[in-house]
Coordinates of C-alpha atoms and ligand atoms in Angstrom, one line a residue:
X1 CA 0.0 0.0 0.0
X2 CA 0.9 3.6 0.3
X3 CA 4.3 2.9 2.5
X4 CA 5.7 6.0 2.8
X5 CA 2.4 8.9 3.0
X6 CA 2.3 8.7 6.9
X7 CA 6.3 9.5 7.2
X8 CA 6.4 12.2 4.9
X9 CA 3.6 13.8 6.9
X10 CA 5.4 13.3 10.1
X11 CA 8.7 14.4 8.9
X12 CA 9.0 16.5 5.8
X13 CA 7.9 20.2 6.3
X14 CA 4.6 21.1 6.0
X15 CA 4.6 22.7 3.0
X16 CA 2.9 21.1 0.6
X17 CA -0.7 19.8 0.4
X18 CA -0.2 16.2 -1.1
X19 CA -2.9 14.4 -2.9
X20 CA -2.9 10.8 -1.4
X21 CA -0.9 9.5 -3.8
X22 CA 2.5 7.9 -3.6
X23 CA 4.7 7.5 -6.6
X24 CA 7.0 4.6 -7.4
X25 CA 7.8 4.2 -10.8
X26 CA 6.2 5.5 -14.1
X27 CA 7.3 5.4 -18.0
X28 CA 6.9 7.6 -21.0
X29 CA 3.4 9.2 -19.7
X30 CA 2.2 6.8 -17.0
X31 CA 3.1 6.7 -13.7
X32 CA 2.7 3.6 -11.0
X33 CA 1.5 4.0 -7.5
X34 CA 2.5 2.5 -4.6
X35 CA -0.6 0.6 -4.5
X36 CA -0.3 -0.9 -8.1
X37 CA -2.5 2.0 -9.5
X38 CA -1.6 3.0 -13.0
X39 CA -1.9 6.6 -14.1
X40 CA -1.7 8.6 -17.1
X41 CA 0.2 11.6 -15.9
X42 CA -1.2 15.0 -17.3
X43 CA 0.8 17.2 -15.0
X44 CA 4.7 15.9 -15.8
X45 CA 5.7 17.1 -12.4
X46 CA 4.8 20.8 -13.4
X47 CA 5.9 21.1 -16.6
X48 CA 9.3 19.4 -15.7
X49 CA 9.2 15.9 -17.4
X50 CA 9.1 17.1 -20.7
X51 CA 9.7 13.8 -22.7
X52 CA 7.8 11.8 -19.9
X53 CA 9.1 9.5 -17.2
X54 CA 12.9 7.6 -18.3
X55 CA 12.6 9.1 -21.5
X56 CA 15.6 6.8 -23.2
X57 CA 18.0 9.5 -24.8
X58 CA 17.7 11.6 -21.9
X59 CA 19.0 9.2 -19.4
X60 CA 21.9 7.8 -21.8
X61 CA 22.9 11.0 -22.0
X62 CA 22.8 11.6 -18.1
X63 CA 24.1 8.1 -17.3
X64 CA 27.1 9.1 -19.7
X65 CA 28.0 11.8 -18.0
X66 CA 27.5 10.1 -14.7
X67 CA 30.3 7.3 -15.5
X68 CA 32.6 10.7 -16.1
X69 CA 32.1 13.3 -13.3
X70 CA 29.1 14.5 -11.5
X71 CA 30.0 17.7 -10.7
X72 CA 33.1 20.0 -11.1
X73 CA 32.2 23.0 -9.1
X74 CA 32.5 26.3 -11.6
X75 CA 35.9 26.8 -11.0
X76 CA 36.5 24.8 -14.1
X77 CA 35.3 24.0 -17.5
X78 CA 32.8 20.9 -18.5
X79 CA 32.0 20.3 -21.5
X80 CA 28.2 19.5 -21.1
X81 CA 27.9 22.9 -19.9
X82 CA 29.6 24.9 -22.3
X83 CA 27.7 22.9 -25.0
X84 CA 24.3 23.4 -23.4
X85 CA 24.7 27.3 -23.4
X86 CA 25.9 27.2 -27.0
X87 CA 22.8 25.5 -28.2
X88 CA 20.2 28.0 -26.1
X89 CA 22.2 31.0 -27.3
X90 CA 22.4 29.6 -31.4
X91 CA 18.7 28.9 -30.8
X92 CA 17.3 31.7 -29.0
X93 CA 20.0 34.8 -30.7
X94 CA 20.7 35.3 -26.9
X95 CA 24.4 36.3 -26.0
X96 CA 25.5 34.6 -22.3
X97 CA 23.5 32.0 -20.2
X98 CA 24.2 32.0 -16.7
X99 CA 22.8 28.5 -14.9
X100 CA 21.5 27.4 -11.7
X101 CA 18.9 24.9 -10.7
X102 CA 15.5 26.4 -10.6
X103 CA 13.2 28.7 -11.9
X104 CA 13.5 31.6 -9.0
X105 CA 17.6 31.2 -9.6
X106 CA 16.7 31.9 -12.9
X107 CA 14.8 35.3 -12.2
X108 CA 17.0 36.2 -9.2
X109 CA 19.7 36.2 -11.9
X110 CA 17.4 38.7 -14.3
X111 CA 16.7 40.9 -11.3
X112 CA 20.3 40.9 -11.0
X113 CA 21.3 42.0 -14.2
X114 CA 18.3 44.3 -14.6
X115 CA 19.6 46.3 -11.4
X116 CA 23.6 46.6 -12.2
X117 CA 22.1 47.3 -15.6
X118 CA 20.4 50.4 -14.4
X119 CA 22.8 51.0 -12.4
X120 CA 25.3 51.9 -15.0
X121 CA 23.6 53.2 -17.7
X122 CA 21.4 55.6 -15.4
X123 CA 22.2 55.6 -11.8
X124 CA 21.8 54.1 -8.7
X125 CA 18.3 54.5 -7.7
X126 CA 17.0 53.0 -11.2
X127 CA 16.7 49.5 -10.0
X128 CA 12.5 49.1 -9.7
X129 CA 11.5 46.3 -11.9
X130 CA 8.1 46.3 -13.2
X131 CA 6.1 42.8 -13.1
X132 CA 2.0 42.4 -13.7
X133 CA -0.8 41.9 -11.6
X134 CA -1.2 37.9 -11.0
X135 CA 2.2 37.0 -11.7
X136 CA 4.7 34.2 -10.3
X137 CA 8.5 34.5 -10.6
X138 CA 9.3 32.4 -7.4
X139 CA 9.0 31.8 -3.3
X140 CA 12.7 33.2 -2.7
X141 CA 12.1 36.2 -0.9
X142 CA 13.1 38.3 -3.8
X143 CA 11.3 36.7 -6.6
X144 CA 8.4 36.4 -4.4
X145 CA 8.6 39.9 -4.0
X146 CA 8.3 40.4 -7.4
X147 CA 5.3 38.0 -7.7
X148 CA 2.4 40.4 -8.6
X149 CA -0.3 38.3 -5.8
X150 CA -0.2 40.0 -2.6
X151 CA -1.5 37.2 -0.9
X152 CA 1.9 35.3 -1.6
X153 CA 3.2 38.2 0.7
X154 CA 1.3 38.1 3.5
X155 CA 3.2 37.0 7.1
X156 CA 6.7 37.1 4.9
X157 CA 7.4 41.1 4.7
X158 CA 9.1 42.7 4.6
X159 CA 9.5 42.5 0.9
X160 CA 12.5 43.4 -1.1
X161 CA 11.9 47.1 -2.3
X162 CA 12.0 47.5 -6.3
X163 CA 8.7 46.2 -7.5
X164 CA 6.0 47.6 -9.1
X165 CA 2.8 45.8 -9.9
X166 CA 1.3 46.9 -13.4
X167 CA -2.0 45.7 -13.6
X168 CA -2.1 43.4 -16.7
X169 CA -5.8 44.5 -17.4
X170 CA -5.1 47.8 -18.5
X171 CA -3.2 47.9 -21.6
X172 CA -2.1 51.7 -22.0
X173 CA 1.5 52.9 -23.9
X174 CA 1.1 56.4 -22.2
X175 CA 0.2 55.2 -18.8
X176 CA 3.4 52.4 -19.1
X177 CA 5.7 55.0 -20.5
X178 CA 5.3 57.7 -18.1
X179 CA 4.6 55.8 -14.8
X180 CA 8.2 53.8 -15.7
X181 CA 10.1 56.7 -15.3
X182 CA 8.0 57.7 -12.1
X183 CA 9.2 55.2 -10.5
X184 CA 12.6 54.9 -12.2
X185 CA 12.1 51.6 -13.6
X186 CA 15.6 49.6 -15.1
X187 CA 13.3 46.9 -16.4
X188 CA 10.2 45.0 -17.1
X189 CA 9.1 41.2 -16.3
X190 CA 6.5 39.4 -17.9
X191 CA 4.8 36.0 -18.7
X192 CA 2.8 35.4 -21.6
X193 CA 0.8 33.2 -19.9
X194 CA 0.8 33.1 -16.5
X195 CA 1.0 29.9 -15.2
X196 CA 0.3 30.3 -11.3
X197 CA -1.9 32.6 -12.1
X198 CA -4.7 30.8 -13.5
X199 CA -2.9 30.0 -17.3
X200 CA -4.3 33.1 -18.1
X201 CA -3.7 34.7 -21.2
X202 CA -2.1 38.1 -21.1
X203 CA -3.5 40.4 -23.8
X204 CA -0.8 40.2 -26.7
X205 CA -1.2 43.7 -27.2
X206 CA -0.3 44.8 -23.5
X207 CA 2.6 42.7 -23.9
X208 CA 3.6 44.9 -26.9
X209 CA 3.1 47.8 -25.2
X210 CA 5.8 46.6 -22.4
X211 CA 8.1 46.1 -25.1
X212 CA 7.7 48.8 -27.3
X213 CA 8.3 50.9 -23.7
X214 CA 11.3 49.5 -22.7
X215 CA 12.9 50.3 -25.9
X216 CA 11.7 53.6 -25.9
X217 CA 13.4 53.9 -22.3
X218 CA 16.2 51.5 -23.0
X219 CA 14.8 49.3 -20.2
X220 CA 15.3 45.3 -20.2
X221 CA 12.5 43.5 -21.0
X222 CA 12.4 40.3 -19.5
X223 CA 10.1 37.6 -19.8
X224 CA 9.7 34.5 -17.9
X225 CA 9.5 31.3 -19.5
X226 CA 10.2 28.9 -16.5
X227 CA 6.7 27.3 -17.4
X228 CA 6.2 28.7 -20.9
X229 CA 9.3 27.7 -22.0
X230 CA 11.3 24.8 -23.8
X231 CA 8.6 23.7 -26.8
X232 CA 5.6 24.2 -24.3
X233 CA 3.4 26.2 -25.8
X234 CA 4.2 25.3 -29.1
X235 CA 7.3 27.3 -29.5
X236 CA 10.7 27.0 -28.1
X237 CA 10.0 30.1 -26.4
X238 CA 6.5 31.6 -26.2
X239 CA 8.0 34.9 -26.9
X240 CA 8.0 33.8 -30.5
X241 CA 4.4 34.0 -30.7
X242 CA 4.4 37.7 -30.4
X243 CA 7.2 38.7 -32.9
X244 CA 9.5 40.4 -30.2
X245 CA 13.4 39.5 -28.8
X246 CA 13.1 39.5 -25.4
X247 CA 16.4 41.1 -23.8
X248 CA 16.7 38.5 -20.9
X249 CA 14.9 34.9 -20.8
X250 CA 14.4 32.8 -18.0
X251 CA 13.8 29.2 -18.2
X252 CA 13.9 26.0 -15.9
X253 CA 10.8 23.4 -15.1
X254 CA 10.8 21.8 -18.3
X255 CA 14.7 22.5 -19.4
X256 CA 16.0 19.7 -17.6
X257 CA 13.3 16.5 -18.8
X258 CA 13.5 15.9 -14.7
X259 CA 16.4 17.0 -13.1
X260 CA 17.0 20.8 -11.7
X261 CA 18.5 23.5 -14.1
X262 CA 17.8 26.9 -14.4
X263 CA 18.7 29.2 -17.0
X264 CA 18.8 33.0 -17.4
X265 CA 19.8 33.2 -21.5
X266 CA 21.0 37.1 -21.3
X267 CA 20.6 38.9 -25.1
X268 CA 23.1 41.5 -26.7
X269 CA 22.1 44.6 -24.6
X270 CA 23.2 43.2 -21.2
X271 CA 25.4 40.8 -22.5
X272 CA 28.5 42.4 -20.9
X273 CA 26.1 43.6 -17.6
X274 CA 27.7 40.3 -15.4
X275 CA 31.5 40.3 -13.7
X276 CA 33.4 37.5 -12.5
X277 CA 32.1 37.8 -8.9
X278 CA 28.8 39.4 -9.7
X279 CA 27.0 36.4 -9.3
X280 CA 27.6 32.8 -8.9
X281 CA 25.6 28.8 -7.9
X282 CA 27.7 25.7 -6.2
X283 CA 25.0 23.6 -8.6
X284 CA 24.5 25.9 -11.3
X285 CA 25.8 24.4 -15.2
X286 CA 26.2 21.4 -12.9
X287 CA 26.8 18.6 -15.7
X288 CA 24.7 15.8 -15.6
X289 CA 21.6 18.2 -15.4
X290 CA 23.7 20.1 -18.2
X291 CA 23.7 17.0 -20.5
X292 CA 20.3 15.6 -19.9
X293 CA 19.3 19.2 -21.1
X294 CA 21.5 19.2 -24.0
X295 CA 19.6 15.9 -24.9
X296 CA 16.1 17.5 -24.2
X297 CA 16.4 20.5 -25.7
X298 CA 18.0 19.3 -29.3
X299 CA 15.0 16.9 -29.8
X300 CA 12.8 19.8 -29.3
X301 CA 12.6 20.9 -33.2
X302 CA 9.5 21.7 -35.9
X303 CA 8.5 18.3 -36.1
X304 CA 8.1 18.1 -32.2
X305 CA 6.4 21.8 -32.0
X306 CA 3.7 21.0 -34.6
X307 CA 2.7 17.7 -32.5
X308 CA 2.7 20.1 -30.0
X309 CA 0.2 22.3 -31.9
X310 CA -1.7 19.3 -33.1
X311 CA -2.0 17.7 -29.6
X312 CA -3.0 21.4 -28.8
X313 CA -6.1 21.6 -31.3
X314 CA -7.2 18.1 -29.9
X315 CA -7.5 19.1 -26.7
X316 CA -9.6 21.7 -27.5
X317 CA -11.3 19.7 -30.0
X318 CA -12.3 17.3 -26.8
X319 CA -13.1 19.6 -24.0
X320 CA -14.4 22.9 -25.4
X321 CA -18.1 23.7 -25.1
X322 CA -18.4 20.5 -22.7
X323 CA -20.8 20.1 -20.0
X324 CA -19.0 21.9 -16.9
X325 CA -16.6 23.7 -19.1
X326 CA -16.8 27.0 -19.3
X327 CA -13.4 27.8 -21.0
X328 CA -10.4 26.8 -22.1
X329 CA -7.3 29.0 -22.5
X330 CA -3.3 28.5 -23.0
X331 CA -0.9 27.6 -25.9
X332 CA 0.1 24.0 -27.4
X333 CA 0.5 22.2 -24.4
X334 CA 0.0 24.2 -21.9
X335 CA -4.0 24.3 -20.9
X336 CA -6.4 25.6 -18.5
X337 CA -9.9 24.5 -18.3
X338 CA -12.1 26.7 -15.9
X339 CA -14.9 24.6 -14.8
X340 CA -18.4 25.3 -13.4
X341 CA -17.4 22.6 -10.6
X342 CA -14.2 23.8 -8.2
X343 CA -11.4 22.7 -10.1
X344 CA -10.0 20.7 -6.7
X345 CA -13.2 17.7 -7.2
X346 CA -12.4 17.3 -10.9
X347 CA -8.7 16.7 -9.8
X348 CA -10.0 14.2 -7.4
X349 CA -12.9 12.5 -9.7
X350 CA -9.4 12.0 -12.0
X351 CA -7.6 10.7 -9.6
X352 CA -10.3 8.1 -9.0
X353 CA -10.4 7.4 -12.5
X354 CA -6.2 7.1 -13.4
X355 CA -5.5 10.4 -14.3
X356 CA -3.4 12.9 -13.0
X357 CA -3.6 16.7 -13.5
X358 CA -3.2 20.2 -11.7
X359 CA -4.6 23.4 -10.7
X360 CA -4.2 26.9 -11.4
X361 CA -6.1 29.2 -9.4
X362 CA -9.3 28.1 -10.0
X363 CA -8.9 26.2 -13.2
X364 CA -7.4 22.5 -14.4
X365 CA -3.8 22.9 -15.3
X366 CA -3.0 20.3 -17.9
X367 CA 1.1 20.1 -18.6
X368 CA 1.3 16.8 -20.3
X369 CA 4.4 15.4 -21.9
X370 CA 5.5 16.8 -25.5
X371 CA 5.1 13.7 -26.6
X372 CA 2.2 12.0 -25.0
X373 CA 0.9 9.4 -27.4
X374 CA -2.1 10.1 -28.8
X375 CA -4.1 7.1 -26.7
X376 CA -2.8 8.0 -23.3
X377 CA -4.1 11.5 -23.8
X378 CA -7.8 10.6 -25.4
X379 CA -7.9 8.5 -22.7
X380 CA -7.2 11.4 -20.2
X381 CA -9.3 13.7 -22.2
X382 CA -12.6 11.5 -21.8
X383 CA -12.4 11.0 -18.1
X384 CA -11.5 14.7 -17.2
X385 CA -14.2 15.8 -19.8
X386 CA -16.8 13.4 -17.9
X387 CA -15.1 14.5 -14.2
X388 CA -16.1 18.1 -15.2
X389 CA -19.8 17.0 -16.7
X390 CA -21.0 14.6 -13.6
Ligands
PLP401 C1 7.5 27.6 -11.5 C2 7.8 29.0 -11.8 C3 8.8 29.7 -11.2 C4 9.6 29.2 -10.0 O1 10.3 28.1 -10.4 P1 11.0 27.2 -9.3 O2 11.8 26.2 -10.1 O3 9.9 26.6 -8.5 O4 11.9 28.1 -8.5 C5 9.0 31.0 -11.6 N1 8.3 31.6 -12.7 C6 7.4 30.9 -13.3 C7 6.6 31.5 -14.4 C8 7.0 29.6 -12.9 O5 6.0 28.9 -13.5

């Protein structure tokens, strides 16, 4: 039976409300419970497994560099590393990559750069960063800080000064351009979907607007693809849906198929921002994470994006307009499905029925693998559409 549940609880921080579900073992897009339940796994971990569980390639490559070294420490060179950074710059048209192991390492890396970067070209006091209403760039204390939902805040102030919430629902060049210099902004952060907060959609044109105003102001414009990122909506990065170069990127969840790596990919207008000294990670380019990367992200290509796409359309195709759906919103695979019941009984009907998937806010989170087969995810498809119609 479920071995472990009762330990966990007694000894691993409260932190986390668990479904009752232990995990032993799983492959490609099912995963096995301790009980001998099978489940088709719509959630990947959050976004992380992005080929699915033991994905073949992906664990020759880490394996390899496993029977090599496991970790050098960055006062030397590895190759897996150096490789890695080389594909997500020849990829992306970014410049430097700095690495460490998680998505807020990632963003506290950004904030970083966007400070010294305001720092030199305009002073010291032009370090606030602007991020939107309902956003999530991490639980460290700074990137929480950033994170545009109060509520995240409360019982943990103080807050690191430097943040200004724009509220994503009001799309105005004149009010962005002048209220940035009000508050002597140095950059501005932004998903294009935000994940935590509900895989809600932001308005493509407001998105422009942040853009078009932090070249007017030479700010940085940052956006955060820690969930977005690495072929998930459909895209390598969903800043390529929009038609804009992003002047820093940050990326992790899905990066690493399963193991933690974070990346902030830095383009050519801060490219030179970071010293030796300015910033460092024990972990960070660590090079088993570094190769299993390497191996993720160079299978993530056209062909894989328009299954992406397709899978995308056949989600939609399967849920919208449902009985107990209301909407659907997201890119390729990365969906939200607001339902008329609370989102937290249609995750437990699923789990019932062998399926696993998440929340967001209010809604169903769906983050399946890139590659799901086709019968795993009908299958998933038909019991979430029937969790959300009983
Ligand atoms: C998950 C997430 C983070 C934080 O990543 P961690 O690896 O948990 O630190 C930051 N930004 C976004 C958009 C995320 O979805």
């Amino acid at each position: 039976m479920n071995h472990f549940i009762e330990t966990d609880k007694q000894f691993v921080a409260n932190t986390y409300a668990r479904y009752p579900v232990e995990i032993v073992s799983g492959k490609g897009s099912l995963l096995y419970g301790a009980d001998g339940k099978e489940y088709i796994d719509m959630g990947t971990g959050i976004g992380v497994n992005a080929f699915g569980i033991g994905d073949p390639l992906w664990k020759e490559a880490i394996i390899e560099q496993l029977d090599k070294v496991q970790h050098t420490s960055n006062l030397y060179y590895t190759e897996p590393c150096a490789k890695l950074a080389e594909l997500l710059c020849r990829r992306t048209g970014m410049k430097k990559v700095f690495f460490g192991n998680s998505g807020a390492e990632a963003n506290e890396c950004a904030i970083k750069v966007a400070r010294k970067y305001g720092a030199v070209h305009r002073g010291d006091d032009y370090y606030t960063i602007f991020t939107l209403t309902g956003s999530f760039h991490g639980r460290t204390i700074c990137t929480l800080s950033a994170t545009g939902q109060e509520h995240y805040h409360e019982q943990f102030r103080p807050m690191t000064p430097g943040f200004f919430f724009a509220d994503k629902n009001y799309p105005s060049f004149d009010w962005m351009n002048g209220i940035v210099d009000e508050f002597k902004a140095c950059a501005i952060m932004v998903e294009t979907i935000q994940g935590e907060g509900g895989v809600d959609d932001i308005n493509p044109e407001f998105l422009r607007i942040c853009y078009d105003v932090c070249k007017q102001k030479d700010l940085l414009f940052i956006v955060d693809e820690v969930q977005t990122g690495n072929g998930r909506t459909g895209k390598l990065y969903s800043y390529e849906h929009y038609g804009f170069e992003p002047d820093i990127v940050t990326t992790a969840k899905g990066l690493g198929g399963g193991l933690p790596i974070g990346a902030c990919l830095i383009g050519e207008k801060a490219q030179d921002v970071l010293c030796p000294g300015d910033h460092g990670s024990t972990f960070g380019g660590n090079p088993v994470a570094c190769a299993g990367a390497y191996s993720i992200l160079s299978r993530i290509d056209d062909a894989l994006l328009a299954e992406v796409n397709r899978k995308h359309d056949r989600v939609v195709a399967a849920l919208d307009g449902n009985p107990g759906i209301k909407s659907i919103s997201g890119r390729g695979l990365m969906i939200g499905i607001e339902t008329e019941k609370p989102a937290t009984e249609v995750i437990k009907a699923c789990i019932e029925q062998g399926v696993l998937c998440l929340t967001a806010k209010h809604k169903v989170r769906l983050l399946p693998a890139l590659n799901i087969p086709d019968e795993l995810l009908d299958h998933a498809l038909d019991v979430i559409a029937s969790a959300c119609a009983e």
